[in-house]
């Protein structure tokens, strides 16, 4: 059972977590009981924990609704330029605690739930994660929505309401097994269906030439039904909207054209249309050219553009609706992960002025290249328009570079070698007024390597926007102890201006602050250790170093390098059990794409190594290895605050940015990492001496690619590496099936694109430096404080402010929208104030 807050704790927490007023608490209790009775139709005798969660969620939602309506009224009156963020993924996680924090209701709700004799944490654990994303890209979209609302931008997220999100991962006998994520099974209290805004989306058919030009005819229609989710800004009364589309078959589906005699079959076939929004594709950084995926992409874009145009045409009463599209780019900024839709050629200029494109990966297997044959079948008119755009584009290139056929081939939107394909990244670049990467190093690689021809042609079009994370979820929500401690020493304004964390540099040598930071970490570790014991029935040593590597399982992220280090540590203990050893709990977690054989083998290797290490009596408490099952947003919120060492060890030049790296840094972990993605900027901000940087740089990797990478060279040269590889290859970790890891060892020796062995030696040396510092807790914590003080740059508020001013042409504002209890006239006053700014 939760314990009540002391008066001192309440005073301490007033600013960040909201005020506990008697009226507040009484009102929340009243709302809770009303919803339990009228919404859930239960009384306290038969209500379950889930009922209590729903009653609380509806009560908190009540506090959102007035502000949500107010925000839309305000946008209608002020008619600002709107920002539309299109993404196939929004990895939102849970909504309850985030909503309470952003509305300043957390303390009052805690108190109300305590007075009702319930346990807040237990209720929060009932909520399903909204797992509508694979990893970094989907979670970034969620952080961006939070920041756009907090910065007062008139922004909308548009995506798909997948019935099944990212699969639930079970580990059975050491292997990953996937289970469907039926996240809507119990209903979703945070969404509101909007059938009145349902829109048609067309597929298939063919193009007929008519006197009025080409006409797309005989199409199949699918309806897009919108579901709206509120996105509250932090303490500013702004509540924006995320609109997710669900596919519905029209009522005459399959009845008017064929199957006339088989009414039952026609109704059953409605599923075919509705499958479009059935399931999220579980691939991260991998393009799978499936027809259903292309349907999903076109479905979200076609529905969204119709919706945007409807909103653009709808103006204030008494003002004629907009019919001229010339001002469209002045009122609309479309920020699309991967832009798919191309309007007719005469609208091309408008399109370019409206759209901006963010690239998220340079891995060639992740960039989309759709077969022309598939586009011709699914979207025949669009393919014609793509050909027209390509022709105009190539004419321009040919005029600038006559006779350079190679450049024409490289820059074409259509790839001709083998199967004809449309290069979607090229289409995005040509169809946008701005293109950006997501960290300095990534943006440079885009400009100088993968899109060099385009960058040379229009250098001003290419920018960098380093990713960020929202400090609301990734500090206030997941690490209240640290958030409060920081507020005590520098005030609470940092929550909306993370750059203020640099003030913590004044406390690096403060004995009391060092002690408090260390205690917060220890408390978080104890709490996580208890969670692991309860959920996984493993006992771990809370005073050991928590060494954490959580992210999608992928060869480029090099979980294998970590695994080789674990085996090397194990061998050292076995060789000399009495030698001093810094105790470690190595925690690795993440999902593998279901069709990615090598990633699944990596999980099996980790779990097999864990089985050997964790049951060897010689090892005892010195080393434990845990594979964290079903890593997801709500689990990240538990493990990140408890972490000592964060592993960010991708091969230099492969991770576009990474955002987990920033979350760990903000929560007081130290980083062992390569000079890749945002690690480079983290080292710049904190000083390279305050991270454990190792391994090849981008230039070294390029040099090695030229010379050729020879894995056998390292195997022969490094005795510890040879020993580890021999163990894996001989079946030491798979005695029942010695050949089990043959594919893995084969890959590491013969075709390892990510050069694991090349960084092995330096990685081990760097890990020794980690051990040495961990033995000096005061010096370790000083370095932690320096890292936290340097995370200001990595707030998604900073990222969004840069997008707003440098790409979208909108201005962040700290104006507060009048709350619902103020009269409607207050909106007009705020609109006037906004126009003066």
PDB file of N, CA and C in Angstrom, residues 113-158:
ATOM      1  N   UNK A 113      -6.019   8.850  -4.520  1.00  0.00           N
ATOM      2  CA  UNK A 113      -5.998   7.383  -4.630  1.00  0.00           C
ATOM      3  C   UNK A 113      -5.617   6.754  -3.290  1.00  0.00           C
ATOM      4  N   UNK A 114      -4.678   7.408  -2.579  1.00  0.00           N
ATOM      5  CA  UNK A 114      -4.307   6.926  -1.238  1.00  0.00           C
ATOM      6  C   UNK A 114      -5.517   6.980  -0.295  1.00  0.00           C
ATOM      7  N   UNK A 115      -6.220   8.104  -0.340  1.00  0.00           N
ATOM      8  CA  UNK A 115      -7.396   8.249   0.546  1.00  0.00           C
ATOM      9  C   UNK A 115      -8.505   7.247   0.205  1.00  0.00           C
ATOM     10  N   UNK A 116      -8.517   6.811  -1.056  1.00  0.00           N
ATOM     11  CA  UNK A 116      -9.510   5.795  -1.470  1.00  0.00           C
ATOM     12  C   UNK A 116      -9.042   4.379  -1.121  1.00  0.00           C
ATOM     13  N   UNK A 117      -7.856   4.289  -0.479  1.00  0.00           N
ATOM     14  CA  UNK A 117      -7.353   2.985  -0.043  1.00  0.00           C
ATOM     15  C   UNK A 117      -6.781   2.145  -1.177  1.00  0.00           C
ATOM     16  N   UNK A 118      -6.321   2.823  -2.236  1.00  0.00           N
ATOM     17  CA  UNK A 118      -5.780   2.092  -3.385  1.00  0.00           C
ATOM     18  C   UNK A 118      -4.303   2.425  -3.572  1.00  0.00           C
ATOM     19  N   UNK A 119      -3.628   1.642  -4.398  1.00  0.00           N
ATOM     20  CA  UNK A 119      -2.197   1.805  -4.622  1.00  0.00           C
ATOM     21  C   UNK A 119      -1.982   2.348  -6.040  1.00  0.00           C
ATOM     22  N   UNK A 120      -1.481   3.579  -6.132  1.00  0.00           N
ATOM     23  CA  UNK A 120      -1.319   4.241  -7.434  1.00  0.00           C
ATOM     24  C   UNK A 120      -0.444   3.426  -8.392  1.00  0.00           C
ATOM     25  N   UNK A 121       0.669   2.905  -7.869  1.00  0.00           N
ATOM     26  CA  UNK A 121       1.589   2.157  -8.755  1.00  0.00           C
ATOM     27  C   UNK A 121       0.918   0.931  -9.349  1.00  0.00           C
ATOM     28  N   UNK A 122       0.102   0.292  -8.528  1.00  0.00           N
ATOM     29  CA  UNK A 122      -0.620  -0.908  -8.991  1.00  0.00           C
ATOM     30  C   UNK A 122      -1.582  -0.541 -10.135  1.00  0.00           C
ATOM     31  N   UNK A 123      -2.235   0.600 -10.005  1.00  0.00           N
ATOM     32  CA  UNK A 123      -3.168   1.040 -11.059  1.00  0.00           C
ATOM     33  C   UNK A 123      -2.398   1.387 -12.332  1.00  0.00           C
ATOM     34  N   UNK A 124      -1.268   2.068 -12.168  1.00  0.00           N
ATOM     35  CA  UNK A 124      -0.475   2.473 -13.336  1.00  0.00           C
ATOM     36  C   UNK A 124       0.034   1.253 -14.110  1.00  0.00           C
ATOM     37  N   UNK A 125       0.323   0.177 -13.391  1.00  0.00           N
ATOM     38  CA  UNK A 125       0.848  -1.035 -14.033  1.00  0.00           C
ATOM     39  C   UNK A 125      -0.203  -1.763 -14.878  1.00  0.00           C
ATOM     40  N   UNK A 126      -1.487  -1.435 -14.683  1.00  0.00           N
ATOM     41  CA  UNK A 126      -2.557  -2.077 -15.455  1.00  0.00           C
ATOM     42  C   UNK A 126      -2.557  -1.575 -16.897  1.00  0.00           C
ATOM     43  N   UNK A 127      -2.159  -0.312 -17.094  1.00  0.00           N
ATOM     44  CA  UNK A 127      -2.271   0.293 -18.428  1.00  0.00           C
ATOM     45  C   UNK A 127      -1.378  -0.413 -19.436  1.00  0.00           C
ATOM     46  N   UNK A 128      -1.944  -0.724 -20.591  1.00  0.00           N
ATOM     47  CA  UNK A 128      -1.166  -1.298 -21.702  1.00  0.00           C
ATOM     48  C   UNK A 128      -0.307  -0.189 -22.311  1.00  0.00           C
ATOM     49  N   UNK A 129       0.904  -0.531 -22.727  1.00  0.00           N
ATOM     50  CA  UNK A 129       1.678   0.414 -23.545  1.00  0.00           C
ATOM     51  C   UNK A 129       0.985   0.549 -24.894  1.00  0.00           C
ATOM     52  N   UNK A 130       0.888   1.788 -25.401  1.00  0.00           N
ATOM     53  CA  UNK A 130       0.483   1.971 -26.797  1.00  0.00           C
ATOM     54  C   UNK A 130       1.748   1.746 -27.618  1.00  0.00           C
ATOM     55  N   UNK A 131       1.937   0.498 -28.070  1.00  0.00           N
ATOM     56  CA  UNK A 131       3.189   0.100 -28.711  1.00  0.00           C
ATOM     57  C   UNK A 131       3.127   0.216 -30.224  1.00  0.00           C
ATOM     58  N   UNK A 132       2.773   1.403 -30.706  1.00  0.00           N
ATOM     59  CA  UNK A 132       2.584   1.578 -32.157  1.00  0.00           C
ATOM     60  C   UNK A 132       3.884   2.007 -32.840  1.00  0.00           C
ATOM     61  N   UNK A 133       4.985   1.386 -32.399  1.00  0.00           N
ATOM     62  CA  UNK A 133       6.285   1.709 -32.974  1.00  0.00           C
ATOM     63  C   UNK A 133       7.262   0.597 -32.695  1.00  0.00           C
ATOM     64  N   UNK A 134       8.374   0.606 -33.426  1.00  0.00           N
ATOM     65  CA  UNK A 134       9.393  -0.435 -33.276  1.00  0.00           C
ATOM     66  C   UNK A 134      10.480  -0.073 -32.280  1.00  0.00           C
ATOM     67  N   UNK A 135      10.846   1.213 -32.273  1.00  0.00           N
ATOM     68  CA  UNK A 135      11.973   1.622 -31.429  1.00  0.00           C
ATOM     69  C   UNK A 135      12.189   3.108 -31.524  1.00  0.00           C
ATOM     70  N   UNK A 136      13.430   3.486 -31.836  1.00  0.00           N
ATOM     71  CA  UNK A 136      13.836   4.900 -31.787  1.00  0.00           C
ATOM     72  C   UNK A 136      12.968   5.854 -32.590  1.00  0.00           C
ATOM     73  N   UNK A 137      12.668   5.503 -33.849  1.00  0.00           N
ATOM     74  CA  UNK A 137      11.927   6.423 -34.714  1.00  0.00           C
ATOM     75  C   UNK A 137      10.518   6.696 -34.170  1.00  0.00           C
ATOM     76  N   UNK A 138       9.831   5.633 -33.724  1.00  0.00           N
ATOM     77  CA  UNK A 138       8.467   5.791 -33.197  1.00  0.00           C
ATOM     78  C   UNK A 138       8.453   6.517 -31.867  1.00  0.00           C
ATOM     79  N   UNK A 139       9.467   6.269 -31.036  1.00  0.00           N
ATOM     80  CA  UNK A 139       9.534   6.937 -29.740  1.00  0.00           C
ATOM     81  C   UNK A 139       9.896   8.413 -29.924  1.00  0.00           C
ATOM     82  N   UNK A 140      10.743   8.701 -30.915  1.00  0.00           N
ATOM     83  CA  UNK A 140      11.090  10.093 -31.229  1.00  0.00           C
ATOM     84  C   UNK A 140       9.825  10.871 -31.591  1.00  0.00           C
ATOM     85  N   UNK A 141       8.972  10.261 -32.401  1.00  0.00           N
ATOM     86  CA  UNK A 141       7.716  10.907 -32.802  1.00  0.00           C
ATOM     87  C   UNK A 141       6.886  11.260 -31.562  1.00  0.00           C
ATOM     88  N   UNK A 142       6.860  10.350 -30.583  1.00  0.00           N
ATOM     89  CA  UNK A 142       6.111  10.587 -29.348  1.00  0.00           C
ATOM     90  C   UNK A 142       6.722  11.735 -28.544  1.00  0.00           C
ATOM     91  N   UNK A 143       8.049  11.754 -28.421  1.00  0.00           N
ATOM     92  CA  UNK A 143       8.718  12.859 -27.715  1.00  0.00           C
ATOM     93  C   UNK A 143       8.452  14.192 -28.417  1.00  0.00           C
ATOM     94  N   UNK A 144       8.475  14.168 -29.748  1.00  0.00           N
ATOM     95  CA  UNK A 144       8.238  15.389 -30.516  1.00  0.00           C
ATOM     96  C   UNK A 144       6.817  15.921 -30.284  1.00  0.00           C
ATOM     97  N   UNK A 145       5.831  15.045 -30.223  1.00  0.00           N
ATOM     98  CA  UNK A 145       4.453  15.507 -29.962  1.00  0.00           C
ATOM     99  C   UNK A 145       4.387  16.224 -28.613  1.00  0.00           C
ATOM    100  N   UNK A 146       5.051  15.651 -27.607  1.00  0.00           N
ATOM    101  CA  UNK A 146       5.075  16.261 -26.269  1.00  0.00           C
ATOM    102  C   UNK A 146       5.706  17.660 -26.326  1.00  0.00           C
ATOM    103  N   UNK A 147       6.812  17.772 -27.056  1.00  0.00           N
ATOM    104  CA  UNK A 147       7.510  19.062 -27.148  1.00  0.00           C
ATOM    105  C   UNK A 147       6.712  20.075 -27.963  1.00  0.00           C
ATOM    106  N   UNK A 148       6.076  19.634 -29.050  1.00  0.00           N
ATOM    107  CA  UNK A 148       5.297  20.571 -29.870  1.00  0.00           C
ATOM    108  C   UNK A 148       4.148  21.166 -29.052  1.00  0.00           C
ATOM    109  N   UNK A 149       3.517  20.341 -28.225  1.00  0.00           N
ATOM    110  CA  UNK A 149       2.440  20.857 -27.367  1.00  0.00           C
ATOM    111  C   UNK A 149       3.012  21.784 -26.288  1.00  0.00           C
ATOM    112  N   UNK A 150       4.148  21.416 -25.716  1.00  0.00           N
ATOM    113  CA  UNK A 150       4.763  22.224 -24.656  1.00  0.00           C
ATOM    114  C   UNK A 150       5.239  23.568 -25.193  1.00  0.00           C
ATOM    115  N   UNK A 151       5.647  23.614 -26.466  1.00  0.00           N
ATOM    116  CA  UNK A 151       6.103  24.873 -27.080  1.00  0.00           C
ATOM    117  C   UNK A 151       4.950  25.651 -27.714  1.00  0.00           C
ATOM    118  N   UNK A 152       3.727  25.175 -27.511  1.00  0.00           N
ATOM    119  CA  UNK A 152       2.552  25.921 -27.972  1.00  0.00           C
ATOM    120  C   UNK A 152       2.403  25.959 -29.488  1.00  0.00           C
ATOM    121  N   UNK A 153       2.932  24.957 -30.197  1.00  0.00           N
ATOM    122  CA  UNK A 153       2.772  24.924 -31.657  1.00  0.00           C
ATOM    123  C   UNK A 153       1.429  24.279 -32.024  1.00  0.00           C
ATOM    124  N   UNK A 154       0.806  24.807 -33.081  1.00  0.00           N
ATOM    125  CA  UNK A 154      -0.445  24.210 -33.574  1.00  0.00           C
ATOM    126  C   UNK A 154      -0.066  22.997 -34.413  1.00  0.00           C
ATOM    127  N   UNK A 155       0.187  21.891 -33.725  1.00  0.00           N
ATOM    128  CA  UNK A 155       0.747  20.716 -34.387  1.00  0.00           C
ATOM    129  C   UNK A 155      -0.173  19.507 -34.230  1.00  0.00           C
ATOM    130  N   UNK A 156      -0.118  18.645 -35.231  1.00  0.00           N
ATOM    131  CA  UNK A 156      -0.942  17.436 -35.252  1.00  0.00           C
ATOM    132  C   UNK A 156      -0.052  16.257 -35.628  1.00  0.00           C
ATOM    133  N   UNK A 157      -0.201  15.146 -34.919  1.00  0.00           N
ATOM    134  CA  UNK A 157       0.456  13.909 -35.334  1.00  0.00           C
ATOM    135  C   UNK A 157      -0.535  13.087 -36.128  1.00  0.00           C
ATOM    136  N   UNK A 158      -0.112  12.538 -37.248  1.00  0.00           N
ATOM    137  CA  UNK A 158      -0.989  11.682 -38.052  1.00  0.00           C
ATOM    138  C   UNK A 158      -0.323  10.327 -38.282  1.00  0.00           C
TER     139      UNK A 158
END
